[in-house]
Every structure is written in C-alpha cells, then in structure tokens.
Coordinates of C-alpha atoms and ligand atoms in Angstrom, one line a residue:
M35 CA 115.9 81.5 88.6
E36 CA 112.7 83.1 88.0
V37 CA 111.7 87.2 88.4
I38 CA 107.8 86.1 89.4
S39 CA 106.1 89.1 87.8
G40 CA 103.1 90.4 90.3
K41 CA 101.9 92.6 87.8
E42 CA 100.9 89.3 85.3
I43 CA 99.7 87.4 88.1
A44 CA 97.6 90.7 89.3
A45 CA 96.3 90.8 86.0
E46 CA 94.8 87.8 86.2
I47 CA 93.5 87.8 89.5
K48 CA 92.3 91.0 88.2
S49 CA 90.1 89.7 85.4
Q50 CA 88.8 87.2 87.1
I51 CA 87.4 89.6 89.7
A52 CA 85.8 91.8 86.5
A53 CA 84.3 88.5 85.0
D54 CA 82.8 87.9 88.9
V55 CA 81.4 91.5 89.0
E56 CA 80.4 91.3 85.9
K57 CA 77.9 87.9 86.7
Y58 CA 76.9 88.9 90.3
S59 CA 76.2 93.0 89.3
K60 CA 72.9 91.3 87.1
E61 CA 72.4 89.2 89.9
Y62 CA 72.2 91.2 92.6
G63 CA 71.2 94.9 90.3
R64 CA 74.3 96.2 91.3
K65 CA 77.5 96.5 91.2
P66 CA 79.9 96.0 94.6
N67 CA 80.8 99.4 95.8
L68 CA 84.3 100.9 97.5
V69 CA 84.6 103.8 99.6
V70 CA 88.2 105.3 100.1
V71 CA 88.7 107.9 102.8
I72 CA 91.8 109.9 102.9
V73 CA 92.9 112.7 105.4
G74 CA 95.4 115.2 104.2
D75 CA 97.0 115.6 101.4
D76 CA 100.4 113.3 102.2
P77 CA 101.9 112.2 98.6
G78 CA 102.7 108.8 99.3
S79 CA 99.1 108.4 101.0
V80 CA 97.8 110.1 97.8
S81 CA 99.3 107.8 95.2
Y82 CA 98.3 104.4 97.1
V83 CA 94.5 105.4 96.8
T84 CA 95.2 106.6 92.6
G85 CA 96.5 103.1 92.4
K86 CA 93.4 101.9 94.6
T87 CA 90.8 103.3 92.2
K88 CA 92.2 102.7 89.1
A89 CA 92.7 98.7 90.2
A90 CA 88.5 99.3 90.9
N91 CA 87.9 100.8 88.1
E92 CA 89.2 98.1 85.9
V93 CA 87.5 95.7 87.3
G94 CA 84.3 98.0 87.5
I95 CA 83.9 98.3 91.2
D96 CA 82.3 101.3 91.7
N97 CA 84.0 103.4 94.1
Q98 CA 84.0 107.0 95.3
T99 CA 87.1 108.6 97.3
I100 CA 86.3 111.5 100.5
C101 CA 89.1 113.9 100.8
L102 CA 89.1 115.3 104.0
K103 CA 91.1 118.1 105.1
E104 CA 94.8 117.7 106.9
N105 CA 92.9 119.3 110.3
T106 CA 89.7 117.2 110.1
T107 CA 88.8 116.1 113.7
E108 CA 89.0 112.4 114.9
E109 CA 85.5 112.6 115.9
E110 CA 84.5 114.4 112.3
L111 CA 86.3 111.0 110.7
L112 CA 84.4 108.8 112.9
T113 CA 81.2 110.3 112.5
L114 CA 81.7 109.5 108.6
I115 CA 82.8 106.2 109.4
R116 CA 79.7 105.1 111.4
N117 CA 77.6 106.8 109.1
L118 CA 79.3 104.7 106.1
N119 CA 78.9 101.8 107.7
D120 CA 75.1 102.2 108.3
D121 CA 75.3 102.9 104.7
K122 CA 73.6 99.4 102.8
G123 CA 74.4 101.0 99.6
V124 CA 78.2 100.5 100.7
D125 CA 80.2 97.5 100.7
G126 CA 83.9 98.4 101.3
I127 CA 85.5 101.0 103.4
L128 CA 89.2 101.5 103.3
I129 CA 90.8 104.6 105.4
Q130 CA 94.3 105.1 104.1
L131 CA 96.5 105.0 106.7
P132 CA 99.0 106.6 108.2
L133 CA 96.3 109.3 110.0
P134 CA 97.4 113.0 110.9
K135 CA 98.7 113.2 114.3
G136 CA 96.0 113.9 116.6
I137 CA 94.0 111.4 115.2
D138 CA 94.0 107.5 116.9
E139 CA 94.3 105.2 114.2
D140 CA 93.5 102.1 116.6
K141 CA 89.9 104.0 117.7
V142 CA 89.2 104.4 113.6
I143 CA 89.8 100.7 112.8
L144 CA 87.6 99.9 115.4
T145 CA 84.7 102.0 114.6
L146 CA 85.2 100.4 111.2
S147 CA 82.5 97.8 111.0
A148 CA 84.7 94.2 110.7
D149 CA 82.4 93.9 107.7
K150 CA 83.7 96.0 105.3
D151 CA 87.2 96.2 106.4
V152 CA 88.7 95.7 102.9
D153 CA 92.0 96.2 104.7
G154 CA 91.5 93.5 106.9
F155 CA 93.0 95.2 109.9
H156 CA 89.9 95.1 112.5
P157 CA 90.7 92.9 115.5
L158 CA 87.4 90.9 114.5
N159 CA 89.3 90.1 111.3
V160 CA 92.8 89.5 112.9
A161 CA 91.6 87.6 115.8
A162 CA 89.4 85.4 113.2
L163 CA 93.0 85.0 111.4
W164 CA 94.5 83.6 114.2
Q165 CA 92.3 81.5 115.0
K166 CA 91.8 79.9 111.4
R167 CA 88.1 81.4 110.8
P168 CA 86.7 82.6 108.1
C169 CA 87.6 86.3 107.4
L170 CA 89.0 89.5 105.5
L171 CA 92.6 88.9 105.5
P172 CA 95.4 91.5 105.4
C173 CA 95.9 92.4 101.5
T174 CA 99.7 92.0 101.5
P175 CA 100.0 88.9 103.6
K176 CA 97.5 87.5 101.1
G177 CA 98.6 88.5 98.0
I178 CA 101.8 87.0 99.2
I179 CA 100.5 83.4 99.9
E180 CA 98.4 83.6 96.3
L181 CA 101.6 84.5 94.6
M182 CA 103.0 81.4 95.7
K183 CA 100.2 78.9 95.1
R184 CA 99.7 80.7 91.8
K185 CA 103.2 79.7 90.8
G186 CA 103.3 76.4 92.4
I187 CA 105.8 77.3 94.8
E188 CA 105.5 74.6 97.8
M189 CA 105.1 75.4 101.5
S190 CA 104.5 72.4 103.4
G191 CA 107.7 71.5 105.4
K192 CA 109.7 74.6 104.2
R193 CA 111.7 76.4 106.5
A194 CA 110.5 80.1 105.8
V195 CA 111.9 83.2 107.4
V196 CA 110.2 86.3 107.6
I197 CA 112.0 89.7 108.1
G198 CA 109.8 92.2 110.2
R199 CA 106.8 91.9 112.6
S200 CA 104.0 94.3 112.2
N201 CA 100.4 93.6 112.5
I202 CA 100.3 94.6 108.6
V203 CA 102.5 92.5 107.2
G204 CA 105.1 90.2 109.1
L205 CA 102.9 89.1 111.5
P206 CA 99.9 88.3 109.4
V207 CA 102.4 86.8 106.6
A208 CA 104.4 84.6 109.4
K209 CA 100.5 83.0 110.6
L210 CA 99.2 82.3 106.8
L211 CA 102.7 80.9 106.0
T212 CA 102.0 79.0 109.0
D213 CA 98.9 77.6 107.8
E214 CA 100.6 76.3 104.8
N215 CA 102.6 74.1 106.9
A216 CA 106.0 76.2 106.8
T217 CA 108.2 75.9 109.7
V218 CA 108.1 79.7 110.2
T219 CA 110.7 82.1 111.9
V220 CA 109.6 85.7 112.7
C221 CA 113.2 88.3 112.8
H222 CA 113.4 91.7 113.9
S223 CA 115.0 95.0 115.0
R224 CA 116.3 92.5 118.1
T225 CA 117.1 89.6 115.8
K226 CA 120.8 87.9 117.0
N227 CA 122.6 86.0 113.9
L228 CA 120.1 87.8 111.5
A229 CA 122.4 86.8 108.2
E230 CA 123.1 83.5 109.4
I231 CA 119.0 82.4 110.4
C232 CA 117.9 84.2 106.7
S233 CA 120.8 82.1 105.3
Q234 CA 118.8 78.8 106.5
A235 CA 115.5 79.7 104.7
D236 CA 113.8 78.0 102.1
I237 CA 111.5 81.0 101.5
L238 CA 112.3 84.4 102.8
V239 CA 110.3 87.4 102.9
P240 CA 111.9 90.7 103.6
A241 CA 109.4 93.2 105.2
L242 CA 111.4 95.6 107.3
G243 CA 111.4 99.3 105.0
K244 CA 115.2 99.7 104.6
P245 CA 116.7 99.4 101.2
K246 CA 118.7 96.7 99.6
F247 CA 119.5 95.2 102.8
V248 CA 119.2 91.7 102.3
K249 CA 122.4 91.0 100.9
E250 CA 123.9 87.8 99.0
N251 CA 125.3 86.1 102.2
M252 CA 122.0 85.9 103.7
V253 CA 120.6 84.1 101.0
K254 CA 120.5 80.6 100.6
E255 CA 121.5 78.7 97.2
G256 CA 117.6 77.8 95.2
A257 CA 115.8 80.6 97.9
V258 CA 112.6 81.9 96.8
V259 CA 112.7 85.4 97.8
I260 CA 109.1 87.8 98.2
D261 CA 110.6 91.2 98.6
V262 CA 107.9 93.0 100.6
G263 CA 109.8 96.3 101.3
V264 CA 108.8 99.5 99.3
N265 CA 111.8 102.3 99.1
R266 CA 113.7 104.8 97.3
D267 CA 117.1 103.8 97.0
P268 CA 119.4 106.8 98.7
D269 CA 121.8 106.7 95.0
T270 CA 119.0 106.7 92.3
G271 CA 116.4 108.2 94.3
K272 CA 114.4 105.3 92.4
L273 CA 111.8 102.5 94.0
C274 CA 113.6 99.7 95.6
G275 CA 113.2 97.0 97.8
D276 CA 114.5 95.2 100.2
V277 CA 116.8 93.3 98.7
D278 CA 119.7 94.2 96.7
F279 CA 118.2 92.8 93.6
E280 CA 121.0 92.6 91.2
A281 CA 123.1 90.7 93.8
V282 CA 120.5 88.1 95.4
A283 CA 119.0 87.6 92.1
P284 CA 121.2 84.4 90.9
K285 CA 121.1 82.8 94.0
T286 CA 117.3 82.4 93.7
S287 CA 115.2 80.0 92.3
F288 CA 111.9 82.8 92.8
I289 CA 112.5 86.0 93.6
T290 CA 109.9 89.4 93.4
K291 CA 111.1 93.2 92.1
V292 CA 110.2 95.9 93.6
P293 CA 108.1 97.4 91.6
G294 CA 105.9 95.3 89.7
G295 CA 106.4 92.2 93.0
V296 CA 104.1 92.1 95.8
G297 CA 102.8 95.5 95.4
P298 CA 100.3 94.6 92.2
M299 CA 99.3 91.7 94.3
T300 CA 98.1 94.0 97.6
I301 CA 95.9 95.9 95.0
A302 CA 94.3 92.3 93.5
C303 CA 93.5 91.3 97.3
L304 CA 92.2 94.5 97.9
M305 CA 89.2 93.9 95.1
Q306 CA 89.4 90.5 96.2
N307 CA 88.2 91.4 99.1
T308 CA 85.6 94.1 98.2
L309 CA 84.1 91.4 96.0
E310 CA 84.2 89.0 98.9
C311 CA 82.1 92.3 101.3
Y312 CA 79.8 92.8 98.8
L313 CA 78.6 89.2 98.2
N314 CA 78.3 89.0 102.1
N315 CA 76.4 92.1 102.0
M316 CA 74.3 90.7 99.2
K317 CA 72.8 87.7 100.7
K318 CA 72.2 88.8 103.9
K319 CA 69.3 91.1 102.7
Ligands
NAP477 P1 107.2 98.4 109.9 O1 105.5 98.3 110.4 O2 108.5 99.8 110.4 O3 107.8 97.0 110.5 C1 108.9 96.7 109.8 C2 109.5 95.7 111.0 O4 110.7 95.3 110.7 C3 109.6 96.1 112.0 O5 109.2 94.9 112.8 C4 110.8 96.2 112.7 O6 111.7 95.3 113.9 C5 111.5 95.2 111.5 N1 113.0 96.0 111.1 C6 113.5 97.2 111.3 N2 114.8 96.9 111.1 C7 115.3 96.5 111.0 C8 116.3 95.4 110.6 N3 117.7 96.3 111.1 N4 116.4 93.7 111.2 C9 116.0 93.0 111.4 N5 114.2 93.8 111.4 C10 114.3 95.2 111.2 O7 107.0 98.5 108.6 P2 106.1 97.6 107.5 O8 104.4 98.8 107.5 O9 105.6 95.9 108.0 O10 106.2 97.6 105.8 C11 107.7 97.1 106.1 C12 107.6 97.4 104.7 O11 106.7 96.8 103.5 C13 108.0 98.8 104.2 O12 109.1 99.0 102.8 C14 107.0 99.0 103.3 O13 106.8 100.1 103.0 C15 106.3 97.9 102.5 N6 105.4 97.6 102.3 C16 105.0 96.8 101.0 C17 103.7 96.7 101.1 C18 103.0 96.5 99.6 O14 102.3 96.4 98.7 N7 104.1 95.8 98.6 C19 102.4 96.7 101.9 C20 102.7 97.0 103.0 C21 104.2 97.7 103.3 P3 111.0 95.7 115.0 O15 109.7 95.2 115.6 O16 112.1 95.4 116.5 O17 111.4 97.5 115.3

C-alpha cells in the first residue's frame, strides 16, 4: 500500500509552472494575471482563496483578490465580471463559490468569458469536455487524473466507481476516467447496493462529502482509492475525507489522504489553467 502525496506531486507541477511562467514572461513581456473575486466573508471561502493566491505567488502568477461585500447585488457582480472579461491584462477570472443568496450562480458563470474561466465551469468548457474538444478542465477532476497518471496507475480497462454526480467533481471525473478507457459507474444518493458496487471497483473515487463514509467492506483488495471529500470529523473536529482512512488503507494498493491528497492537486491545476488562459490570450495578440 502506498499513500499518494498529492502535496508532493502538486509541488512538482507548480515548480514546472514557475519555470514556464518565467520563460513566457520574458517572451511576452508580462506575467500571467489571475483575478479572484470573493463575495462576503464566509471563512471557508476566505481560506480557499488564500490557498489559491498563495500558490499563484509561489509560481510567479500576478494576482489580485477583489473582495465584495455580502450585500453586493447580482448586477454589481455581473458588471464587474463584464469589465474583467474586457480587460486584456486579465488572463483568468475565478469567482469563489458559493455566492450569497440572491445571486444566481448560473448567471454569473454564464457571464464569465469562457476563455478566462480558470475553474472550467462555463457551459462552453463543459460542452467541450463532453465532446472531447480542447477546453479548460475543471480543476479537481483534472487533478485526480493527473495524480494517477503521475503515479503510473493504469486506468485503461479498469473498473472505476465514482460516488457523487455533481457538475464540479463527480460527473467530470467520470467523463475523464471514461476518456482514459476505464469502465465507469457513477453512484449517488439513490444508488442501491452501493457497498457492493464500490467493492467491485479497481479505482474508487468517493466525492460525496460525508465524513469517513467509505468503510473497509466497500473496498476491493488492492484497489486504488482517491478520496475527494473535505469534511470535518464530527468526533475530533479535524479535516477528514469521505474514506475511513485507517480502516480502508491496508486493503488498497494506492490511497490518498485528506488533507494533502486531492486538495493540493486542485490548486496546482488551477495554476495550470491560468497559465493556459494566459498563453491563449497572448497568442491572440
Ligand atoms: P455535492 O454537490 O454536494 O455532491 C455530492 C454528491 O454525492 C451528490 O451527487 C449526491 O447524490 C452524492 N451523495 C450524497 N450522499 C450520498 C450517499 N449517502 N451515498 C451516495 N451518494 C451520495 O458535493 P461536491 O461539490 O461534488 O463535493 C463533494 C465532496 O468533495 C465535498 O466533501 C467537497 O468538499 C469535496 N471537494 C473537494 C475538492 C478538493 O479540491 N479536494 C474540490 C471540490 C469538492 P445526489 O446527486 O443524489 O444528491
């Protein structure tokens, strides 16, 4: 059994990005520029944004965080996004979700320019993903596949089970696993015989958001388990994943831990997407 360190792999990716940023900044005369917009002061969102801007600073990506008040109107936010879309000096825009009540997230994502959509949430990017055309991929699913590739984990022909069908994680990771030629089953809250289905998986990707939900009986001997969940352990108050790590790990061939697994990969892929937006933006000129 090997515990995959997402933190170490993310560090490798970030150092490659830093080298690319340095090289292309010389060629194009400026660094990539990421703008992060946060509305309100939800502590979870503030901490995620801090992690993202810290990574941007590490790799040499210019970044600004625009903090808007909780009572910002939808129209004010949309006006800001349109201005950022038009600003040629801005390569990537990230709107930290969730947004306060009263602001329609779908409208916000639709307003964002698909070319600057570093999260890969715009319907044009989503459609391109499903049609296997070039696009900005959502960061967490991209990070999960990258993690397995870098560990040399074979996906082709394997039976993969994803628990969760959200637009952000479950569905896109299932699509990317399919593109890697895995045979994929997507489970959700209405799935019957969940434990039995999971226990047949060569690759299990729990992304449901329930602390320590995946137990030993749900995991096949020698399986690869990539834990996406980020939860608070109700007993200790500490961060934990969707997998009961201590019980499950001995049965696996590879497993990720929370924290230090998928989370850092998400941020590294956000930096990759920002670099991609920048390069596309520079090539347009
Ligand atoms: P979400 O939108 O709440 O989706 C959860 C999915 O899990 C839904 O499809 C739901 O089914 C399914 N589900 C819930 N309870 C279930 C159960 N008992 N059995 C089977 N399926 C169940 O969550 P999300 O945004 O995809 O995020 C999932 C988890 O990943 C969260 O813990 C989140 O914090 C974490 N996350 C981590 C990262 C990272 O970078 N590490 C990034 C994004 C998200 P229904 O569709 O039937 O409701």
